[in-house]
Tab-separated table of C-alpha atoms and ligand atoms in Angstrom:
chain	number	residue	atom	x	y	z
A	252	UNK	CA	-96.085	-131.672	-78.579
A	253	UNK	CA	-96.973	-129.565	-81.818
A	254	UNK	CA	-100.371	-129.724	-80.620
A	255	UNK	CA	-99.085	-127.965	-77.278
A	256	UNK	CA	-97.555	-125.632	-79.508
A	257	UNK	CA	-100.409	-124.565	-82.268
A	258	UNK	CA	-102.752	-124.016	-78.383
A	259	UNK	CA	-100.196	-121.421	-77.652
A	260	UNK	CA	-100.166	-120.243	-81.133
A	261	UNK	CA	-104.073	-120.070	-81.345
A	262	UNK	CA	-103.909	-117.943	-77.816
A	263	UNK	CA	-101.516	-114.947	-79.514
A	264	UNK	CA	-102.375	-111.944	-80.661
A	265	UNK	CA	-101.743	-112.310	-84.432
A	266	UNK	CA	-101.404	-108.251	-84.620
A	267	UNK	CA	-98.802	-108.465	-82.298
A	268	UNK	CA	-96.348	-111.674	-82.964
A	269	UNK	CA	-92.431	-110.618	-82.854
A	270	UNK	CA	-89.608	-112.245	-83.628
A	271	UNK	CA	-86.904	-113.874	-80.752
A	272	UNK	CA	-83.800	-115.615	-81.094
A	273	UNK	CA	-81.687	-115.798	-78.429
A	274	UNK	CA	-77.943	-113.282	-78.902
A	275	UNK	CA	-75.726	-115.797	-81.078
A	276	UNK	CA	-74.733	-116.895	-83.918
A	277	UNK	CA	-77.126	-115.690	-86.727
A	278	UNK	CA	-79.257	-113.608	-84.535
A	279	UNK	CA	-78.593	-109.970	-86.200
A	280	UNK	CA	-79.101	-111.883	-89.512
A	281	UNK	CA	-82.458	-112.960	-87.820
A	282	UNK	CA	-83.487	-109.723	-86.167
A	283	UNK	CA	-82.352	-106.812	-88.907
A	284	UNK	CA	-85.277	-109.476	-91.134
A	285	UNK	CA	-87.453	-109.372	-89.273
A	286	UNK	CA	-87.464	-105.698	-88.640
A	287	UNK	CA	-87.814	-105.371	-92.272
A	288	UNK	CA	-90.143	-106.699	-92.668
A	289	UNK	CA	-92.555	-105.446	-90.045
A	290	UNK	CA	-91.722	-107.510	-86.853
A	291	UNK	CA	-90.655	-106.225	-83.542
A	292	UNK	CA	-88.166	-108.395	-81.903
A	293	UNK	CA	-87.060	-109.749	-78.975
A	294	UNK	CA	-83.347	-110.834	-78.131
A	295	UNK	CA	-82.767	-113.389	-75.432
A	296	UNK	CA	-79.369	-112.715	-74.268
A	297	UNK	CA	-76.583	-112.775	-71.672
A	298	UNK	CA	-74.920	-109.523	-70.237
A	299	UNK	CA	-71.903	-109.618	-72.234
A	300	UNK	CA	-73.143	-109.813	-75.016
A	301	UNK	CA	-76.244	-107.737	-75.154
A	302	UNK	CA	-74.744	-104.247	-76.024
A	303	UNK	CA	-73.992	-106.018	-79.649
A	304	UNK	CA	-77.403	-106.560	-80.394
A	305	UNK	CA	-78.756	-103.029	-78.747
A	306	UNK	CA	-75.707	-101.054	-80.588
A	307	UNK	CA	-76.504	-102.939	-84.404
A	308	UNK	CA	-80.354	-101.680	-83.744
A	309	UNK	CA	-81.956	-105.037	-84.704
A	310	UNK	CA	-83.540	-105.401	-80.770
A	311	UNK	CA	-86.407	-103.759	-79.603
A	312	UNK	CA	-86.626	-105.842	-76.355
A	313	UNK	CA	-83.796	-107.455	-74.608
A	314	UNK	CA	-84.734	-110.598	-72.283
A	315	UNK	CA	-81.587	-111.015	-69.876
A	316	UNK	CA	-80.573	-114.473	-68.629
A	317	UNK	CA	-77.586	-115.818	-67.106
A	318	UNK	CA	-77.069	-118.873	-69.085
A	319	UNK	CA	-78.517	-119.501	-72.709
A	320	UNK	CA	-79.923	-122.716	-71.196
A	321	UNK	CA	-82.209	-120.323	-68.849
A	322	UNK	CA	-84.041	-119.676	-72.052
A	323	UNK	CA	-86.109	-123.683	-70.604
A	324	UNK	CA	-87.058	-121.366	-67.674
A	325	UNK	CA	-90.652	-121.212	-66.631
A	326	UNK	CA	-90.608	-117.182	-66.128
A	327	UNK	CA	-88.244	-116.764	-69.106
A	328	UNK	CA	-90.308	-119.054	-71.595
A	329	UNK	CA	-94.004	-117.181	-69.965
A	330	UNK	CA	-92.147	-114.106	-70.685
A	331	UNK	CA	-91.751	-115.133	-74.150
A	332	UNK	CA	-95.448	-116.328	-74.573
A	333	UNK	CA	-96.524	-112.819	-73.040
A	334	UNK	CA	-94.755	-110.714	-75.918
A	335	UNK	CA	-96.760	-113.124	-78.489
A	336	UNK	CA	-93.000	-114.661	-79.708
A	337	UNK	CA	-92.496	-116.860	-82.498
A	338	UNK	CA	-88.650	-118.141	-81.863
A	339	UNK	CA	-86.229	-118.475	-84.920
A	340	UNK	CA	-83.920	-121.409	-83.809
A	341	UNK	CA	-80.037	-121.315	-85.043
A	342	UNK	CA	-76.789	-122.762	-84.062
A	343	UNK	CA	-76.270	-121.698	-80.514
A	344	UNK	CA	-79.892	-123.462	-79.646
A	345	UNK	CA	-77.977	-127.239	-80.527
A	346	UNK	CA	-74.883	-126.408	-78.799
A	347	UNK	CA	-76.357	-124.389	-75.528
A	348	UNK	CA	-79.633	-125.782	-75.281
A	349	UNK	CA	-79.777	-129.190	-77.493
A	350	UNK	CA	-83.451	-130.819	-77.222
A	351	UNK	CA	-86.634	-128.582	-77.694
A	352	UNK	CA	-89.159	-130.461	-76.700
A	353	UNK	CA	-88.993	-128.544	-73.566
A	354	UNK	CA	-89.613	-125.202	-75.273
A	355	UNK	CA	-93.182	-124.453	-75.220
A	356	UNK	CA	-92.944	-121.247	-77.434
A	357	UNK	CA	-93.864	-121.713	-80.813
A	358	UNK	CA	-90.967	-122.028	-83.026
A	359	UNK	CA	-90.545	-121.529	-87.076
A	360	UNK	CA	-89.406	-124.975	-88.075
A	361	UNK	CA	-89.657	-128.882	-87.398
A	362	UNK	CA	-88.268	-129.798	-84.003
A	363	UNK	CA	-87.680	-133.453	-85.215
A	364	UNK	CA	-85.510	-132.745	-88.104
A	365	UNK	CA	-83.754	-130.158	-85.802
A	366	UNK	CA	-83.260	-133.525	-83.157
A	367	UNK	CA	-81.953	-135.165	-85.967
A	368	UNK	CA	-79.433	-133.070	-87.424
A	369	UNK	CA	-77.702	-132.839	-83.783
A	370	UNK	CA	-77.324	-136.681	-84.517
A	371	UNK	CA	-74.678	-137.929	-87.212
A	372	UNK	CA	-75.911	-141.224	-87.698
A	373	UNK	CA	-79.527	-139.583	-88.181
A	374	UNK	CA	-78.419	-137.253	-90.465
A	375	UNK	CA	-76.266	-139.652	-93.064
A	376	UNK	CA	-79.321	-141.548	-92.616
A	377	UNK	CA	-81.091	-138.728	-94.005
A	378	UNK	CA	-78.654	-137.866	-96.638
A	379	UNK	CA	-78.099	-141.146	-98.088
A	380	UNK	CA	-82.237	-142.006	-98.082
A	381	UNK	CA	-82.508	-139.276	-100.044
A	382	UNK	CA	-80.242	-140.898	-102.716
A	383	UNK	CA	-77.418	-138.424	-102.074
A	384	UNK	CA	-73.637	-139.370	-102.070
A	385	UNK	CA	-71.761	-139.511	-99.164
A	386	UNK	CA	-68.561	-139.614	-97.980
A	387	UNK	CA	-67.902	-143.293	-96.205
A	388	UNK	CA	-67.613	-143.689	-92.679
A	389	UNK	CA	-65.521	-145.976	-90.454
A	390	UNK	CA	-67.084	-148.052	-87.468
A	391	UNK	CA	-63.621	-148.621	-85.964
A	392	UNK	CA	-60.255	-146.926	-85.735
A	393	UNK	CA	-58.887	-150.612	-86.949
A	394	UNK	CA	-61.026	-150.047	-90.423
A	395	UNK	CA	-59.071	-146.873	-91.395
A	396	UNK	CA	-57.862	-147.860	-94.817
A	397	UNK	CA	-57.450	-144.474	-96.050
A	398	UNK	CA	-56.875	-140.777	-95.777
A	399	UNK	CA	-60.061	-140.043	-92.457
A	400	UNK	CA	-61.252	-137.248	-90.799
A	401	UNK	CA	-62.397	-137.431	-86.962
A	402	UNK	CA	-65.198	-135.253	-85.629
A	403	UNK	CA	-67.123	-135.719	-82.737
A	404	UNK	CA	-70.990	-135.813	-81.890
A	405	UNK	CA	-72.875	-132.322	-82.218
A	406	UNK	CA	-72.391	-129.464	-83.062
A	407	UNK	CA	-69.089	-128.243	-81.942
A	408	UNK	CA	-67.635	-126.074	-85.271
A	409	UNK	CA	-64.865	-128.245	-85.942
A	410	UNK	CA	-63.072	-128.105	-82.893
A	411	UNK	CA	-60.244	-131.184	-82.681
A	412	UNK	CA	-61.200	-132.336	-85.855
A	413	UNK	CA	-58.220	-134.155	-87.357
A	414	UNK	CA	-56.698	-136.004	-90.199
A	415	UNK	CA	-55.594	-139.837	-90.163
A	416	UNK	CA	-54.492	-142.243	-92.612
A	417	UNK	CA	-53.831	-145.428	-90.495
A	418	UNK	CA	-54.873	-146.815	-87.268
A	419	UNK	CA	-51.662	-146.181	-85.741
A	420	UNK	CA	-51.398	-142.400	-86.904
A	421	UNK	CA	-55.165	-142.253	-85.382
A	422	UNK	CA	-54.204	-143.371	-81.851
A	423	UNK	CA	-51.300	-141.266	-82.012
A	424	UNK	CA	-52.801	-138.036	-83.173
A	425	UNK	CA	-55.751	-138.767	-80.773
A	426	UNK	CA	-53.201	-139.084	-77.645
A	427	UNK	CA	-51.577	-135.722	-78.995
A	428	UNK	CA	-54.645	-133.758	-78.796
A	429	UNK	CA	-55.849	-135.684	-75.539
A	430	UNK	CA	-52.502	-134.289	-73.790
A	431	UNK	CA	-53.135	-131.001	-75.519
A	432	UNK	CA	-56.515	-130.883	-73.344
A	433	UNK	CA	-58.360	-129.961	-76.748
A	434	UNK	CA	-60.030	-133.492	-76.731
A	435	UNK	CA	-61.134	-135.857	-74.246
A	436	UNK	CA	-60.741	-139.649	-74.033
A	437	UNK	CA	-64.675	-140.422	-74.160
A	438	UNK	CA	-64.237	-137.434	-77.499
A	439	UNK	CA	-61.598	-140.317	-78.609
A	440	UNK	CA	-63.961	-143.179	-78.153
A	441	UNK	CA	-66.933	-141.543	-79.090
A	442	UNK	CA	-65.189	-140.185	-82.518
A	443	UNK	CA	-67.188	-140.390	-85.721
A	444	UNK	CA	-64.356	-141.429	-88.822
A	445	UNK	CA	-65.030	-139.988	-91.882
A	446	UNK	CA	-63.310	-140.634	-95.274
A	447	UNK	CA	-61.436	-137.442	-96.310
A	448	UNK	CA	-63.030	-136.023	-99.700
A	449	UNK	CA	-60.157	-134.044	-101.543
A	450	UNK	CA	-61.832	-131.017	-102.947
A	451	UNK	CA	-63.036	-127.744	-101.839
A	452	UNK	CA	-66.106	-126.978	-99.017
A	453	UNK	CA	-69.318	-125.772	-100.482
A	454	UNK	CA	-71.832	-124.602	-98.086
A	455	UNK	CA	-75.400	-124.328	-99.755
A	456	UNK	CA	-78.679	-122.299	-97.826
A	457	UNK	CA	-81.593	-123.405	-98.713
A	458	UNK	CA	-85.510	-122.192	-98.146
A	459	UNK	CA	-88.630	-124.383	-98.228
A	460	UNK	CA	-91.576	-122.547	-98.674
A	461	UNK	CA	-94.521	-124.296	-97.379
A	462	UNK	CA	-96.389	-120.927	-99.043
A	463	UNK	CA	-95.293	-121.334	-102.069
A	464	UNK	CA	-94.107	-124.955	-101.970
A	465	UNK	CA	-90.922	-124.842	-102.978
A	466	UNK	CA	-86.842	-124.974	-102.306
A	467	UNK	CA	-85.314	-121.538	-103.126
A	468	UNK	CA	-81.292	-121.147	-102.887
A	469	UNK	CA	-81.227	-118.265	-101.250
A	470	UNK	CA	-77.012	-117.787	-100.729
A	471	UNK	CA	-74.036	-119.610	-100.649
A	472	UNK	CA	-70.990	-119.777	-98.691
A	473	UNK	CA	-67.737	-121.327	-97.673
A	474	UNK	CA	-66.021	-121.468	-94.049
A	475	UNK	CA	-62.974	-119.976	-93.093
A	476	UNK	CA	-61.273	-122.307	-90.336
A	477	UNK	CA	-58.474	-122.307	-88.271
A	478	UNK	CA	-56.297	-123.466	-88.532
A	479	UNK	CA	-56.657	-125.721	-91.553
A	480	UNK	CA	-56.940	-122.255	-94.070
A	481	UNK	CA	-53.933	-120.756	-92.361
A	482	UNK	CA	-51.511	-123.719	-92.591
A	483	UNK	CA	-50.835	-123.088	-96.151
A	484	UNK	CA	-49.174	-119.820	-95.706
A	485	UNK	CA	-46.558	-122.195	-93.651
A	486	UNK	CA	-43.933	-123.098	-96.173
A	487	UNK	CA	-44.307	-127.305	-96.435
A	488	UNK	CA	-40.784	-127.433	-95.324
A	489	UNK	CA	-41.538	-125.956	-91.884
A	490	UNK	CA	-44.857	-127.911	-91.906
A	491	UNK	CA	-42.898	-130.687	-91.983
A	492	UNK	CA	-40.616	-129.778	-89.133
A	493	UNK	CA	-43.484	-129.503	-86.347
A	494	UNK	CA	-45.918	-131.181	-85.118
A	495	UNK	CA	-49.003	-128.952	-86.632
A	496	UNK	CA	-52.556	-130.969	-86.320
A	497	UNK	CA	-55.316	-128.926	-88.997
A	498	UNK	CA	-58.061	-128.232	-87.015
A	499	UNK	CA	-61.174	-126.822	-88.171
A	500	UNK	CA	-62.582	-124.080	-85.521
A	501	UNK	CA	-65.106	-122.096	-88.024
A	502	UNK	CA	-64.191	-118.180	-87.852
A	503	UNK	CA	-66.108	-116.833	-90.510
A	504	UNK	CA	-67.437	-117.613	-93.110
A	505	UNK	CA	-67.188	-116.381	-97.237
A	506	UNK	CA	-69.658	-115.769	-99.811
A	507	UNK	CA	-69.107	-117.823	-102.933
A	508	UNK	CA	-70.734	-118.396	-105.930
A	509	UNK	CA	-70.553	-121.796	-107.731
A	510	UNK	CA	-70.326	-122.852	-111.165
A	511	UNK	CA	-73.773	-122.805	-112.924
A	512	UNK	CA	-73.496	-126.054	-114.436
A	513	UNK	CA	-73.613	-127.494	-110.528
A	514	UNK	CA	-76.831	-126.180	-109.746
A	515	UNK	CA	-78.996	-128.059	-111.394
A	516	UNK	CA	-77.805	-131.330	-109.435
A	517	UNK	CA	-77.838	-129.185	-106.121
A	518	UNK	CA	-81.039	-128.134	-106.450
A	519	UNK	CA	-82.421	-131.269	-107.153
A	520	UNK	CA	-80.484	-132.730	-104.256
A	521	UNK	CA	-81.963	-130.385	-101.806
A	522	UNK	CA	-85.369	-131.139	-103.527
A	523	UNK	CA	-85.095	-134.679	-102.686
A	524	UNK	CA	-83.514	-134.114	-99.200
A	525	UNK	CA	-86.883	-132.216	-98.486
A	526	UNK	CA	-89.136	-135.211	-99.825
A	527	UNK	CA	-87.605	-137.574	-97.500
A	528	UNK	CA	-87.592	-134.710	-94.574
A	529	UNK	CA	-91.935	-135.858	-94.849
A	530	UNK	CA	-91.113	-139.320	-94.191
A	531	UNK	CA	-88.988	-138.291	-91.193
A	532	UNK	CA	-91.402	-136.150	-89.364
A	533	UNK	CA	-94.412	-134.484	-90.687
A	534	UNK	CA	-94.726	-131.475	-92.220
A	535	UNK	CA	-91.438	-132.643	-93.001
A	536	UNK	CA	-88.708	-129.419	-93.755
A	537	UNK	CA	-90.057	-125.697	-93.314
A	538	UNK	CA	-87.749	-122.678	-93.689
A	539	UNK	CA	-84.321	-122.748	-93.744
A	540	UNK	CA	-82.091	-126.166	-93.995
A	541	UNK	CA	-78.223	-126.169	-95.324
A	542	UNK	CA	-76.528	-128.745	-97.211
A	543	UNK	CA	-72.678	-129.198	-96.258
A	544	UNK	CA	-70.346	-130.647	-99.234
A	545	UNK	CA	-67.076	-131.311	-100.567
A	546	UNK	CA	-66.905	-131.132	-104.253
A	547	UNK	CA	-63.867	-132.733	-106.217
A	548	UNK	CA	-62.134	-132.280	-109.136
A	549	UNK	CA	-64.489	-134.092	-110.520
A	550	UNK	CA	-67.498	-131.975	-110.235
A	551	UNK	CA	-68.498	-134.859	-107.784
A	552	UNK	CA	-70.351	-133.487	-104.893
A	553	UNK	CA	-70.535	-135.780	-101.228
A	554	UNK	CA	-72.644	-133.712	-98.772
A	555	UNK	CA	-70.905	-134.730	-95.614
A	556	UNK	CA	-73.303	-132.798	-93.047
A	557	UNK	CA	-77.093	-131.193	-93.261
A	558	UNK	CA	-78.512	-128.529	-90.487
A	559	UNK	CA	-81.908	-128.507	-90.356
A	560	UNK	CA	-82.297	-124.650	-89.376
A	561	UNK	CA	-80.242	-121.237	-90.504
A	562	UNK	CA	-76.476	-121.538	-90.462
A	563	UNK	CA	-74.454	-118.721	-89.649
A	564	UNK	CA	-72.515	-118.849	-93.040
A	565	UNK	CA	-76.023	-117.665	-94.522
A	566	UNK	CA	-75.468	-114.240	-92.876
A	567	UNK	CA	-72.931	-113.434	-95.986
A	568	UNK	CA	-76.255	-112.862	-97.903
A	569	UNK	CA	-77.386	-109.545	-96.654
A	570	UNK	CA	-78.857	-107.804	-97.999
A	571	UNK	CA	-78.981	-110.648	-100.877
A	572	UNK	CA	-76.937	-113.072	-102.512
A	573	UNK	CA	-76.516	-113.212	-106.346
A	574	UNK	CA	-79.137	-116.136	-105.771
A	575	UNK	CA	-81.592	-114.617	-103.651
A	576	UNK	CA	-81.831	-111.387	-105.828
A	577	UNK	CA	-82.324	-113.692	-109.304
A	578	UNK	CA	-85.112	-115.371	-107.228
A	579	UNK	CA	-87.127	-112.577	-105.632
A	580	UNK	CA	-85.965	-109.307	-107.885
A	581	UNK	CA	-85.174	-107.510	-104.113
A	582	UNK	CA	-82.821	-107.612	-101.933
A	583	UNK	CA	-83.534	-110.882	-99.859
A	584	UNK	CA	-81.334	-113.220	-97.347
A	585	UNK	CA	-82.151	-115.515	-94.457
A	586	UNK	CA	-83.471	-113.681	-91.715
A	587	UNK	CA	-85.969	-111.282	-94.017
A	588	UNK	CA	-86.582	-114.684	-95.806
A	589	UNK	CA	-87.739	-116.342	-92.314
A	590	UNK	CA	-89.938	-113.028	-91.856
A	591	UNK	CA	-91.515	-112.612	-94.777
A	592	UNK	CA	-92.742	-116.124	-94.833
A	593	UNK	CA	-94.554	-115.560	-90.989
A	594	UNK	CA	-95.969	-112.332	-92.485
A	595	UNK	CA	-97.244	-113.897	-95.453
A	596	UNK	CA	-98.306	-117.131	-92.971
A	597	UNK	CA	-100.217	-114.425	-90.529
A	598	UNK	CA	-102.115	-112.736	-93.714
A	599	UNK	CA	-102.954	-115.906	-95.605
A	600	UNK	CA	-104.093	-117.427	-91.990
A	601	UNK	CA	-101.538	-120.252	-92.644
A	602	UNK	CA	-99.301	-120.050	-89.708
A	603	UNK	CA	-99.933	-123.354	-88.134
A	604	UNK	CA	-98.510	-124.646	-91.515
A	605	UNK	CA	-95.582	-123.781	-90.386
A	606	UNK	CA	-95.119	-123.824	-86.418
A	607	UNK	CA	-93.929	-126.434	-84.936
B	728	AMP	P1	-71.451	-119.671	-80.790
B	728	AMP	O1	-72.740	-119.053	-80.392
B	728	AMP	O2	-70.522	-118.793	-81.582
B	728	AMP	O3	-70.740	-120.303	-79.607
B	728	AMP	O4	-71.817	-120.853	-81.774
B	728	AMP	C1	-72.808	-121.798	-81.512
B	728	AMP	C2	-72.641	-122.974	-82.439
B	728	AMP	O5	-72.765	-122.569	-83.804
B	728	AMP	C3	-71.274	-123.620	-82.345
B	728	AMP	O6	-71.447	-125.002	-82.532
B	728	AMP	C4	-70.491	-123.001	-83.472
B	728	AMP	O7	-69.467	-123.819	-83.913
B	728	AMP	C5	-71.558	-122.796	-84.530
B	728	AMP	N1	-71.220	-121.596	-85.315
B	728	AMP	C6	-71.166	-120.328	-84.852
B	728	AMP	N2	-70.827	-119.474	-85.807
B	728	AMP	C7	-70.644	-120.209	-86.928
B	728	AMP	C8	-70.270	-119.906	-88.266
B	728	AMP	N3	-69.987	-118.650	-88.648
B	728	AMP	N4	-70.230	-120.919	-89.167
B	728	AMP	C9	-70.508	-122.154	-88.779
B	728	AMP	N5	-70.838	-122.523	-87.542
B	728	AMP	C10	-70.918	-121.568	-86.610
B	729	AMP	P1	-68.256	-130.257	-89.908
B	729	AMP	O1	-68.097	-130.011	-88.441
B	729	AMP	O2	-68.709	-131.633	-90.227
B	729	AMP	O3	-69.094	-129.175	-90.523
B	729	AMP	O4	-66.809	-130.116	-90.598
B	729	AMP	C1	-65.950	-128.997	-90.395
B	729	AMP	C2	-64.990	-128.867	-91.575
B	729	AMP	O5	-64.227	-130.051	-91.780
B	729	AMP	C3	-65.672	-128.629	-92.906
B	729	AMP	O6	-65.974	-127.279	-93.146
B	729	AMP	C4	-64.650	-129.130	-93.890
B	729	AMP	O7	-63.643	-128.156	-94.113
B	729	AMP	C5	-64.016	-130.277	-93.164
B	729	AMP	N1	-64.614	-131.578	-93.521
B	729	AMP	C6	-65.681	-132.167	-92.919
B	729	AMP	N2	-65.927	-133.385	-93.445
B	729	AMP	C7	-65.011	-133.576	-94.411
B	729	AMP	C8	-64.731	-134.665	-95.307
B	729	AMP	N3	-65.465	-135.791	-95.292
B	729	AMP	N4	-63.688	-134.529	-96.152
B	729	AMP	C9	-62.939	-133.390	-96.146
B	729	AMP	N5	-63.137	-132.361	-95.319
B	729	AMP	C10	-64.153	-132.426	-94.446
């Protein structure tokens, strides 16, 4: 497959590479980068959507489709190879289009690791080979022997996510939200049980460089979900009185800033995570990666999830975190970040270094 992929590459007009992503997600994060930096773009998107990414300024050519999925099309991916496109993946490529392999347009990043991380038992592999600590999961409903959370395979933001702390309170809470229509019964059966980690949600972006060979922090975020952060304006004793589920359906997403004394155990951490990434799939991680934790009171952190591309929560970065500004003395966040390494990759005639 990358072979496939560096032909194509080797065909393109190195003067005239752009930027695509298809109209989701992190795509004006994506875009308004790699504008700055020199790139034209090109934004795969549906009708409804497209006047967003027109009226913002960040695309200078607009490829309609019906469906995100029509992005596997023949004419849609020639089109692509045509303009010369290097294709930033994100979010909206695991839950509209899942597998790559199909995608022969050369994309910034590892399509293995990006298989993986749509994968939970892949990706706690990952996590825990990489000597990281982890919160502990449940085979069976049966095992619950403690305060759980129940999510469901991919990528699906947290929606019918919910809290258990007994078999019994499992089934019922499952049949609640089955009769709600918000889950199905194969969701029910199919439900990765997590053990709930009582602290706060710490969302780190990370960068590898394979220029510079290294893992820069670029910014740092938390989610805002609902409606787990709304049920505390509820006072308990009406909480109490109805039958409210948390759920975790990601709205936004806030910058944050963490408490220095963390970092150096983060950093590492992501360090280690990208080590391991080599002995998963060669070249192993390149670009942008995000580790998902819970920290406790403790200062303990348990990284319950990794992506293995740009997460939206990133976009609170432009024009630059406090992180990415320390780092590069500019103003720098994901999407120029993304750009700026293809730039360098095109001058330093490294770009199959990191094309996969
Ligand atoms: P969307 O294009 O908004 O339907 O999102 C595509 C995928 O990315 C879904 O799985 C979403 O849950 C996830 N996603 C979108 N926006 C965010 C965000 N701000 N933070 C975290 N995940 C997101
Ligand atoms: P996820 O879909 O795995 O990113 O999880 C969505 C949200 O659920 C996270 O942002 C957290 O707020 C929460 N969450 C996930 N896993 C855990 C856990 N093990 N303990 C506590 N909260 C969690």
């Amino acid at each position: 497959m990358r072979d496939k992929v560096l032909q194509i590459l080797e065909d393109y007009d190195y003067d005239k590479i752009k930027i695509a992503t298809i109209g989701s997600h992190s795509a004006l994060n994506i875009l308004k980068g790699a504008k700055e930096e020199g790139f034209e773009t090109v934004c795969v998107c549906r009708e409804k959507e497209s006047f967003i990414y027109k009226d913002f300024g960040v695309a200078d050519h607009i490829v309609k489709v019906e469906e995100f999925r029509d992005l596997l099309d023949d004419r849609i991916q020639r089109k692509l190879r045509e303009m010369n496109s290097i294709m930033i993946p994100h979010g909206s490529f695991n839950a509209y289009i899942g597998t790559l392999y199909n995608l022969k347009v050369p994309i910034f990043g590892n399509r293995v690791l990006m298989e993986w991380e749509t994968i939970r038992e892949r990706q706690r592999e990952w996590l825990e080979r990489s000597g990281l600590k982890i919160p502990k999961t449940y085979a069976k409903p049966q095992e619950i022997d403690g305060l759980v959370i129940v999510k469901y395979p991919g990528a699906r933001g947290g929606k019918g996510y919910f809290i258990a702390k007994n078999p019994q309170d499992f089934y019922r809470k499952a049949e609640e939200l089955v009769k709600m229509g918000i889950i199905s019964e194969e969701d029910v059966e199919r439900a990765y049980i997590q053990q709930y980690i009582l602290g706060v949600s710490v969302y780190f972006s990370f960068f590898y460089s394979p220029i510079f060979d290294r893992v820069e922090l670029i910014a740092i975020d938390r989610r805002y979900e609902s409606n787990v952060d709304g049920m505390g304006r509820i006072p308990a004793e009406d909480q109490l009185g109805s039958i409210l589920t948390p759920t975790y359906t990601v709205i936004g997403n806030i910058p944050l800033v963490v408490r220095e004394s963390l970092l150096p155990r983060v950093i590492s951490d992501a360090k280690r995570v990208y080590d391991y990434s080599r002995r998963i799939a060669e070249p192993g991680m390149v670009g942008p990666f995000c580790l998902e934790s819970i920290i406790d009171e403790n200062g303990e952190i348990y990284y319950f999830e990794i992506s293995a591309r740009i997460v939206a929560g990133s976009t609170v970065g432009i024009p630059a975190s406090p992180y990415s500004y320390i780092l590069f003395d500019e103003n720098m966040y994901m999407g120029k970040r993304i750009a700026r390494e293809i730039k360098l990759g095109i001058e330093k005639d490294l770009l199959d270094s990191m094309i996969f």
